[in-house]
Amino acid sequence: MTQADVKQLLQTIVEPLVTAPEQVKVTIDQDEFYLKLNLFVAPEDIGRVIGKHGRVASAIRTIIYSVRLDEPKEIRLNIVDD
């Protein structure tokens, strides 16, 4: 998968979970070893994305981390709380 595919996958997973899907934004940062996905959602939707005891966030990370990239980098997901 390419970076754009991973970004689209994350948006496809998160948008049905939140009340303001138009505010879902994913940015990509990368360094030598990691492809870092930064997930931004509306402040009232942070709890929905994280879930009780972090279960929803853990499930999202399990799916995203299992993706095999075309390049030899690992994926990391950051849920950004502004």
PDB file of N, CA and C in Angstrom:
ATOM      1  N   MET A   1       0.837  -1.184   0.000  1.00  0.00           N
ATOM      2  CA  MET A   1       0.000   0.000   0.000  1.00  0.00           C
ATOM      3  C   MET A   1       0.883   1.250   0.000  1.00  0.00           C
ATOM      4  N   THR A   2       0.359   2.287  -0.560  1.00  0.00           N
ATOM      5  CA  THR A   2       1.071   3.559  -0.574  1.00  0.00           C
ATOM      6  C   THR A   2       0.617   4.411   0.610  1.00  0.00           C
ATOM      7  N   GLN A   3       1.294   5.527   0.814  1.00  0.00           N
ATOM      8  CA  GLN A   3       0.928   6.439   1.898  1.00  0.00           C
ATOM      9  C   GLN A   3      -0.485   6.969   1.719  1.00  0.00           C
ATOM     10  N   ALA A   4      -0.855   7.276   0.496  1.00  0.00           N
ATOM     11  CA  ALA A   4      -2.199   7.792   0.227  1.00  0.00           C
ATOM     12  C   ALA A   4      -3.263   6.745   0.550  1.00  0.00           C
ATOM     13  N   ASP A   5      -2.969   5.469   0.269  1.00  0.00           N
ATOM     14  CA  ASP A   5      -3.913   4.396   0.580  1.00  0.00           C
ATOM     15  C   ASP A   5      -4.119   4.257   2.087  1.00  0.00           C
ATOM     16  N   VAL A   6      -3.039   4.360   2.844  1.00  0.00           N
ATOM     17  CA  VAL A   6      -3.123   4.251   4.301  1.00  0.00           C
ATOM     18  C   VAL A   6      -3.910   5.427   4.873  1.00  0.00           C
ATOM     19  N   LYS A   7      -3.660   6.604   4.342  1.00  0.00           N
ATOM     20  CA  LYS A   7      -4.384   7.805   4.778  1.00  0.00           C
ATOM     21  C   LYS A   7      -5.882   7.642   4.506  1.00  0.00           C
ATOM     22  N   GLN A   8      -6.234   7.154   3.331  1.00  0.00           N
ATOM     23  CA  GLN A   8      -7.639   6.943   2.966  1.00  0.00           C
ATOM     24  C   GLN A   8      -8.269   5.860   3.840  1.00  0.00           C
ATOM     25  N   LEU A   9      -7.524   4.807   4.137  1.00  0.00           N
ATOM     26  CA  LEU A   9      -8.027   3.743   5.016  1.00  0.00           C
ATOM     27  C   LEU A   9      -8.360   4.301   6.396  1.00  0.00           C
ATOM     28  N   LEU A  10      -7.468   5.108   6.948  1.00  0.00           N
ATOM     29  CA  LEU A  10      -7.711   5.694   8.267  1.00  0.00           C
ATOM     30  C   LEU A  10      -8.945   6.592   8.251  1.00  0.00           C
ATOM     31  N   GLN A  11      -9.087   7.405   7.231  1.00  0.00           N
ATOM     32  CA  GLN A  11     -10.266   8.267   7.136  1.00  0.00           C
ATOM     33  C   GLN A  11     -11.538   7.436   6.993  1.00  0.00           C
ATOM     34  N   THR A  12     -11.482   6.351   6.245  1.00  0.00           N
ATOM     35  CA  THR A  12     -12.645   5.481   6.058  1.00  0.00           C
ATOM     36  C   THR A  12     -13.051   4.820   7.370  1.00  0.00           C
ATOM     37  N   ILE A  13     -12.089   4.493   8.207  1.00  0.00           N
ATOM     38  CA  ILE A  13     -12.388   3.878   9.501  1.00  0.00           C
ATOM     39  C   ILE A  13     -12.967   4.899  10.471  1.00  0.00           C
ATOM     40  N   VAL A  14     -12.412   6.099  10.513  1.00  0.00           N
ATOM     41  CA  VAL A  14     -12.754   7.081  11.549  1.00  0.00           C
ATOM     42  C   VAL A  14     -14.034   7.856  11.235  1.00  0.00           C
ATOM     43  N   GLU A  15     -14.274   8.205   9.988  1.00  0.00           N
ATOM     44  CA  GLU A  15     -15.418   9.077   9.658  1.00  0.00           C
ATOM     45  C   GLU A  15     -16.770   8.548  10.148  1.00  0.00           C
ATOM     46  N   PRO A  16     -17.078   7.250  10.056  1.00  0.00           N
ATOM     47  CA  PRO A  16     -18.375   6.796  10.587  1.00  0.00           C
ATOM     48  C   PRO A  16     -18.477   6.850  12.116  1.00  0.00           C
ATOM     49  N   LEU A  17     -17.349   6.948  12.805  1.00  0.00           N
ATOM     50  CA  LEU A  17     -17.357   6.954  14.268  1.00  0.00           C
ATOM     51  C   LEU A  17     -17.677   8.316  14.870  1.00  0.00           C
ATOM     52  N   VAL A  18     -17.429   9.378  14.138  1.00  0.00           N
ATOM     53  CA  VAL A  18     -17.520  10.722  14.700  1.00  0.00           C
ATOM     54  C   VAL A  18     -18.817  11.421  14.280  1.00  0.00           C
ATOM     55  N   THR A  19     -19.147  12.496  15.019  1.00  0.00           N
ATOM     56  CA  THR A  19     -20.354  13.256  14.701  1.00  0.00           C
ATOM     57  C   THR A  19     -20.084  14.347  13.669  1.00  0.00           C
ATOM     58  N   ALA A  20     -18.808  14.718  13.496  1.00  0.00           N
ATOM     59  CA  ALA A  20     -18.429  15.749  12.521  1.00  0.00           C
ATOM     60  C   ALA A  20     -17.377  15.175  11.562  1.00  0.00           C
ATOM     61  N   PRO A  21     -17.799  14.328  10.621  1.00  0.00           N
ATOM     62  CA  PRO A  21     -16.826  13.695   9.721  1.00  0.00           C
ATOM     63  C   PRO A  21     -16.098  14.678   8.812  1.00  0.00           C
ATOM     64  N   GLU A  22     -16.675  15.847   8.593  1.00  0.00           N
ATOM     65  CA  GLU A  22     -16.017  16.835   7.733  1.00  0.00           C
ATOM     66  C   GLU A  22     -14.786  17.448   8.411  1.00  0.00           C
ATOM     67  N   GLN A  23     -14.668  17.267   9.727  1.00  0.00           N
ATOM     68  CA  GLN A  23     -13.520  17.806  10.454  1.00  0.00           C
ATOM     69  C   GLN A  23     -12.399  16.779  10.654  1.00  0.00           C
ATOM     70  N   VAL A  24     -12.587  15.580  10.127  1.00  0.00           N
ATOM     71  CA  VAL A  24     -11.531  14.565  10.228  1.00  0.00           C
ATOM     72  C   VAL A  24     -10.421  14.945   9.259  1.00  0.00           C
ATOM     73  N   LYS A  25      -9.205  15.019   9.796  1.00  0.00           N
ATOM     74  CA  LYS A  25      -8.056  15.393   8.980  1.00  0.00           C
ATOM     75  C   LYS A  25      -6.889  14.480   9.343  1.00  0.00           C
ATOM     76  N   VAL A  26      -6.190  13.993   8.336  1.00  0.00           N
ATOM     77  CA  VAL A  26      -5.027  13.135   8.556  1.00  0.00           C
ATOM     78  C   VAL A  26      -3.835  13.773   7.863  1.00  0.00           C
ATOM     79  N   THR A  27      -2.762  13.984   8.636  1.00  0.00           N
ATOM     80  CA  THR A  27      -1.527  14.482   8.051  1.00  0.00           C
ATOM     81  C   THR A  27      -0.462  13.398   8.193  1.00  0.00           C
ATOM     82  N   ILE A  28       0.535  13.470   7.341  1.00  0.00           N
ATOM     83  CA  ILE A  28       1.600  12.469   7.348  1.00  0.00           C
ATOM     84  C   ILE A  28       2.941  13.157   7.567  1.00  0.00           C
ATOM     85  N   ASP A  29       3.668  12.669   8.552  1.00  0.00           N
ATOM     86  CA  ASP A  29       5.060  13.062   8.787  1.00  0.00           C
ATOM     87  C   ASP A  29       5.873  11.781   8.664  1.00  0.00           C
ATOM     88  N   GLN A  30       7.086  11.914   8.186  1.00  0.00           N
ATOM     89  CA  GLN A  30       7.911  10.718   8.126  1.00  0.00           C
ATOM     90  C   GLN A  30       9.351  11.046   8.452  1.00  0.00           C
ATOM     91  N   ASP A  31      10.018  10.064   8.988  1.00  0.00           N
ATOM     92  CA  ASP A  31      11.441  10.173   9.225  1.00  0.00           C
ATOM     93  C   ASP A  31      12.092   8.919   8.648  1.00  0.00           C
ATOM     94  N   GLU A  32      13.277   8.621   9.094  1.00  0.00           N
ATOM     95  CA  GLU A  32      14.029   7.504   8.514  1.00  0.00           C
ATOM     96  C   GLU A  32      13.352   6.152   8.742  1.00  0.00           C
ATOM     97  N   PHE A  33      12.690   5.983   9.897  1.00  0.00           N
ATOM     98  CA  PHE A  33      12.147   4.681  10.264  1.00  0.00           C
ATOM     99  C   PHE A  33      10.625   4.595  10.293  1.00  0.00           C
ATOM    100  N   TYR A  34       9.937   5.722  10.468  1.00  0.00           N
ATOM    101  CA  TYR A  34       8.495   5.695  10.698  1.00  0.00           C
ATOM    102  C   TYR A  34       7.719   6.582   9.734  1.00  0.00           C
ATOM    103  N   LEU A  35       6.528   6.125   9.426  1.00  0.00           N
ATOM    104  CA  LEU A  35       5.524   6.930   8.743  1.00  0.00           C
ATOM    105  C   LEU A  35       4.512   7.283   9.827  1.00  0.00           C
ATOM    106  N   LYS A  36       4.461   8.548  10.212  1.00  0.00           N
ATOM    107  CA  LYS A  36       3.622   8.978  11.325  1.00  0.00           C
ATOM    108  C   LYS A  36       2.337   9.597  10.799  1.00  0.00           C
ATOM    109  N   LEU A  37       1.211   8.986  11.150  1.00  0.00           N
ATOM    110  CA  LEU A  37      -0.098   9.504  10.783  1.00  0.00           C
ATOM    111  C   LEU A  37      -0.642  10.294  11.958  1.00  0.00           C
ATOM    112  N   ASN A  38      -0.952  11.547  11.735  1.00  0.00           N
ATOM    113  CA  ASN A  38      -1.524  12.407  12.770  1.00  0.00           C
ATOM    114  C   ASN A  38      -3.011  12.582  12.469  1.00  0.00           C
ATOM    115  N   LEU A  39      -3.846  12.117  13.375  1.00  0.00           N
ATOM    116  CA  LEU A  39      -5.291  12.166  13.199  1.00  0.00           C
ATOM    117  C   LEU A  39      -5.865  13.320  14.004  1.00  0.00           C
ATOM    118  N   PHE A  40      -6.542  14.217  13.313  1.00  0.00           N
ATOM    119  CA  PHE A  40      -7.209  15.353  13.944  1.00  0.00           C
ATOM    120  C   PHE A  40      -8.717  15.170  13.789  1.00  0.00           C
ATOM    121  N   VAL A  41      -9.453  15.302  14.888  1.00  0.00           N
ATOM    122  CA  VAL A  41     -10.917  15.269  14.848  1.00  0.00           C
ATOM    123  C   VAL A  41     -11.436  16.440  15.673  1.00  0.00           C
ATOM    124  N   ALA A  42     -12.729  16.682  15.588  1.00  0.00           N
ATOM    125  CA  ALA A  42     -13.347  17.752  16.375  1.00  0.00           C
ATOM    126  C   ALA A  42     -13.168  17.437  17.870  1.00  0.00           C
ATOM    127  N   PRO A  43     -13.023  18.464  18.703  1.00  0.00           N
ATOM    128  CA  PRO A  43     -12.806  18.233  20.146  1.00  0.00           C
ATOM    129  C   PRO A  43     -13.875  17.353  20.802  1.00  0.00           C
ATOM    130  N   GLU A  44     -15.119  17.477  20.365  1.00  0.00           N
ATOM    131  CA  GLU A  44     -16.178  16.659  20.969  1.00  0.00           C
ATOM    132  C   GLU A  44     -16.128  15.201  20.515  1.00  0.00           C
ATOM    133  N   ASP A  45     -15.320  14.888  19.503  1.00  0.00           N
ATOM    134  CA  ASP A  45     -15.226  13.520  18.989  1.00  0.00           C
ATOM    135  C   ASP A  45     -13.989  12.762  19.468  1.00  0.00           C
ATOM    136  N   ILE A  46     -13.133  13.408  20.230  1.00  0.00           N
ATOM    137  CA  ILE A  46     -11.920  12.733  20.727  1.00  0.00           C
ATOM    138  C   ILE A  46     -12.290  11.482  21.526  1.00  0.00           C
ATOM    139  N   GLY A  47     -13.275  11.603  22.398  1.00  0.00           N
ATOM    140  CA  GLY A  47     -13.703  10.461  23.216  1.00  0.00           C
ATOM    141  C   GLY A  47     -14.238   9.311  22.381  1.00  0.00           C
ATOM    142  N   ARG A  48     -14.919   9.625  21.302  1.00  0.00           N
ATOM    143  CA  ARG A  48     -15.439   8.578  20.419  1.00  0.00           C
ATOM    144  C   ARG A  48     -14.320   7.821  19.724  1.00  0.00           C
ATOM    145  N   VAL A  49     -13.275   8.532  19.347  1.00  0.00           N
ATOM    146  CA  VAL A  49     -12.165   7.898  18.635  1.00  0.00           C
ATOM    147  C   VAL A  49     -11.287   7.095  19.589  1.00  0.00           C
ATOM    148  N   ILE A  50     -11.135   7.579  20.819  1.00  0.00           N
ATOM    149  CA  ILE A  50     -10.313   6.849  21.790  1.00  0.00           C
ATOM    150  C   ILE A  50     -11.098   5.700  22.411  1.00  0.00           C
ATOM    151  N   GLY A  51     -12.342   5.937  22.773  1.00  0.00           N
ATOM    152  CA  GLY A  51     -13.174   4.882  23.350  1.00  0.00           C
ATOM    153  C   GLY A  51     -12.876   4.657  24.825  1.00  0.00           C
ATOM    154  N   LYS A  52     -13.698   3.831  25.460  1.00  0.00           N
ATOM    155  CA  LYS A  52     -13.504   3.524  26.875  1.00  0.00           C
ATOM    156  C   LYS A  52     -12.224   2.714  27.041  1.00  0.00           C
ATOM    157  N   HIS A  53     -11.369   3.190  27.925  1.00  0.00           N
ATOM    158  CA  HIS A  53     -10.082   2.546  28.212  1.00  0.00           C
ATOM    159  C   HIS A  53      -9.219   2.401  26.964  1.00  0.00           C
ATOM    160  N   GLY A  54      -9.463   3.237  25.943  1.00  0.00           N
ATOM    161  CA  GLY A  54      -8.643   3.220  24.739  1.00  0.00           C
ATOM    162  C   GLY A  54      -8.905   2.059  23.800  1.00  0.00           C
ATOM    163  N   ARG A  55     -10.042   1.409  23.941  1.00  0.00           N
ATOM    164  CA  ARG A  55     -10.323   0.215  23.127  1.00  0.00           C
ATOM    165  C   ARG A  55     -10.509   0.526  21.655  1.00  0.00           C
ATOM    166  N   VAL A  56     -11.203   1.606  21.331  1.00  0.00           N
ATOM    167  CA  VAL A  56     -11.424   1.964  19.924  1.00  0.00           C
ATOM    168  C   VAL A  56     -10.101   2.368  19.285  1.00  0.00           C
ATOM    169  N   ALA A  57      -9.317   3.179  19.985  1.00  0.00           N
ATOM    170  CA  ALA A  57      -8.011   3.585  19.459  1.00  0.00           C
ATOM    171  C   ALA A  57      -7.110   2.369  19.262  1.00  0.00           C
ATOM    172  N   SER A  58      -7.153   1.443  20.174  1.00  0.00           N
ATOM    173  CA  SER A  58      -6.354   0.228  20.054  1.00  0.00           C
ATOM    174  C   SER A  58      -6.776  -0.597  18.841  1.00  0.00           C
ATOM    175  N   ALA A  59      -8.072  -0.690  18.610  1.00  0.00           N
ATOM    176  CA  ALA A  59      -8.565  -1.444  17.447  1.00  0.00           C
ATOM    177  C   ALA A  59      -8.152  -0.765  16.140  1.00  0.00           C
ATOM    178  N   ILE A  60      -8.239   0.568  16.107  1.00  0.00           N
ATOM    179  CA  ILE A  60      -7.819   1.308  14.908  1.00  0.00           C
ATOM    180  C   ILE A  60      -6.328   1.095  14.668  1.00  0.00           C
ATOM    181  N   ARG A  61      -5.536   1.179  15.733  1.00  0.00           N
ATOM    182  CA  ARG A  61      -4.086   0.970  15.595  1.00  0.00           C
ATOM    183  C   ARG A  61      -3.771  -0.445  15.116  1.00  0.00           C
ATOM    184  N   THR A  62      -4.503  -1.448  15.602  1.00  0.00           N
ATOM    185  CA  THR A  62      -4.278  -2.824  15.170  1.00  0.00           C
ATOM    186  C   THR A  62      -4.466  -2.953  13.663  1.00  0.00           C
ATOM    187  N   ILE A  63      -5.508  -2.335  13.143  1.00  0.00           N
ATOM    188  CA  ILE A  63      -5.769  -2.388  11.699  1.00  0.00           C
ATOM    189  C   ILE A  63      -4.684  -1.635  10.931  1.00  0.00           C
ATOM    190  N   ILE A  64      -4.391  -0.421  11.351  1.00  0.00           N
ATOM    191  CA  ILE A  64      -3.425   0.419  10.634  1.00  0.00           C
ATOM    192  C   ILE A  64      -2.020  -0.182  10.690  1.00  0.00           C
ATOM    193  N   TYR A  65      -1.630  -0.709  11.852  1.00  0.00           N
ATOM    194  CA  TYR A  65      -0.280  -1.261  11.985  1.00  0.00           C
ATOM    195  C   TYR A  65      -0.098  -2.560  11.196  1.00  0.00           C
ATOM    196  N   SER A  66      -1.180  -3.220  10.844  1.00  0.00           N
ATOM    197  CA  SER A  66      -1.065  -4.465  10.087  1.00  0.00           C
ATOM    198  C   SER A  66      -0.893  -4.232   8.586  1.00  0.00           C
ATOM    199  N   VAL A  67      -1.019  -2.986   8.154  1.00  0.00           N
ATOM    200  CA  VAL A  67      -0.862  -2.650   6.733  1.00  0.00           C
ATOM    201  C   VAL A  67       0.601  -2.777   6.338  1.00  0.00           C
ATOM    202  N   ARG A  68       0.820  -3.364   5.198  1.00  0.00           N
ATOM    203  CA  ARG A  68       2.178  -3.516   4.672  1.00  0.00           C
ATOM    204  C   ARG A  68       2.422  -2.416   3.644  1.00  0.00           C
ATOM    205  N   LEU A  69       3.419  -1.586   3.917  1.00  0.00           N
ATOM    206  CA  LEU A  69       3.749  -0.470   3.038  1.00  0.00           C
ATOM    207  C   LEU A  69       4.667  -0.905   1.901  1.00  0.00           C
ATOM    208  N   ASP A  70       4.700  -0.099   0.843  1.00  0.00           N
ATOM    209  CA  ASP A  70       5.608  -0.346  -0.270  1.00  0.00           C
ATOM    210  C   ASP A  70       7.048  -0.018   0.094  1.00  0.00           C
ATOM    211  N   GLU A  71       7.238   0.699   1.172  1.00  0.00           N
ATOM    212  CA  GLU A  71       8.571   1.097   1.606  1.00  0.00           C
ATOM    213  C   GLU A  71       8.861   0.478   2.970  1.00  0.00           C
ATOM    214  N   PRO A  72      10.124   0.330   3.345  1.00  0.00           N
ATOM    215  CA  PRO A  72      10.462  -0.355   4.612  1.00  0.00           C
ATOM    216  C   PRO A  72      10.358   0.547   5.840  1.00  0.00           C
ATOM    217  N   LYS A  73       9.166   1.053   6.111  1.00  0.00           N
ATOM    218  CA  LYS A  73       8.940   1.901   7.283  1.00  0.00           C
ATOM    219  C   LYS A  73       7.792   1.326   8.092  1.00  0.00           C
ATOM    220  N   GLU A  74       7.808   1.610   9.388  1.00  0.00           N
ATOM    221  CA  GLU A  74       6.704   1.228  10.259  1.00  0.00           C
ATOM    222  C   GLU A  74       5.731   2.395  10.381  1.00  0.00           C
ATOM    223  N   ILE A  75       4.478   2.072  10.614  1.00  0.00           N
ATOM    224  CA  ILE A  75       3.440   3.092  10.746  1.00  0.00           C
ATOM    225  C   ILE A  75       3.206   3.378  12.226  1.00  0.00           C
ATOM    226  N   ARG A  76       3.029   4.643  12.550  1.00  0.00           N
ATOM    227  CA  ARG A  76       2.661   5.067  13.889  1.00  0.00           C
ATOM    228  C   ARG A  76       1.467   6.003  13.773  1.00  0.00           C
ATOM    229  N   LEU A  77       0.481   5.816  14.656  1.00  0.00           N
ATOM    230  CA  LEU A  77      -0.725   6.647  14.643  1.00  0.00           C
ATOM    231  C   LEU A  77      -0.749   7.517  15.888  1.00  0.00           C
ATOM    232  N   ASN A  78      -0.886   8.819  15.687  1.00  0.00           N
ATOM    233  CA  ASN A  78      -1.013   9.787  16.776  1.00  0.00           C
ATOM    234  C   ASN A  78      -2.395  10.418  16.683  1.00  0.00           C
ATOM    235  N   ILE A  79      -3.171  10.317  17.754  1.00  0.00           N
ATOM    236  CA  ILE A  79      -4.454  10.997  17.808  1.00  0.00           C
ATOM    237  C   ILE A  79      -4.204  12.324  18.502  1.00  0.00           C
ATOM    238  N   VAL A  80      -4.301  13.402  17.746  1.00  0.00           N
ATOM    239  CA  VAL A  80      -3.906  14.728  18.232  1.00  0.00           C
ATOM    240  C   VAL A  80      -5.096  15.386  18.909  1.00  0.00           C
ATOM    241  N   ASP A  81      -4.868  15.821  20.143  1.00  0.00           N
ATOM    242  CA  ASP A  81      -5.893  16.502  20.924  1.00  0.00           C
ATOM    243  C   ASP A  81      -5.503  17.962  21.060  1.00  0.00           C
ATOM    244  N   ASP A  82      -6.213  18.836  20.370  1.00  0.00           N
ATOM    245  CA  ASP A  82      -5.917  20.268  20.434  1.00  0.00           C
ATOM    246  C   ASP A  82      -6.677  20.941  21.534  1.00  0.00           C
TER     247      ASP A  82
END
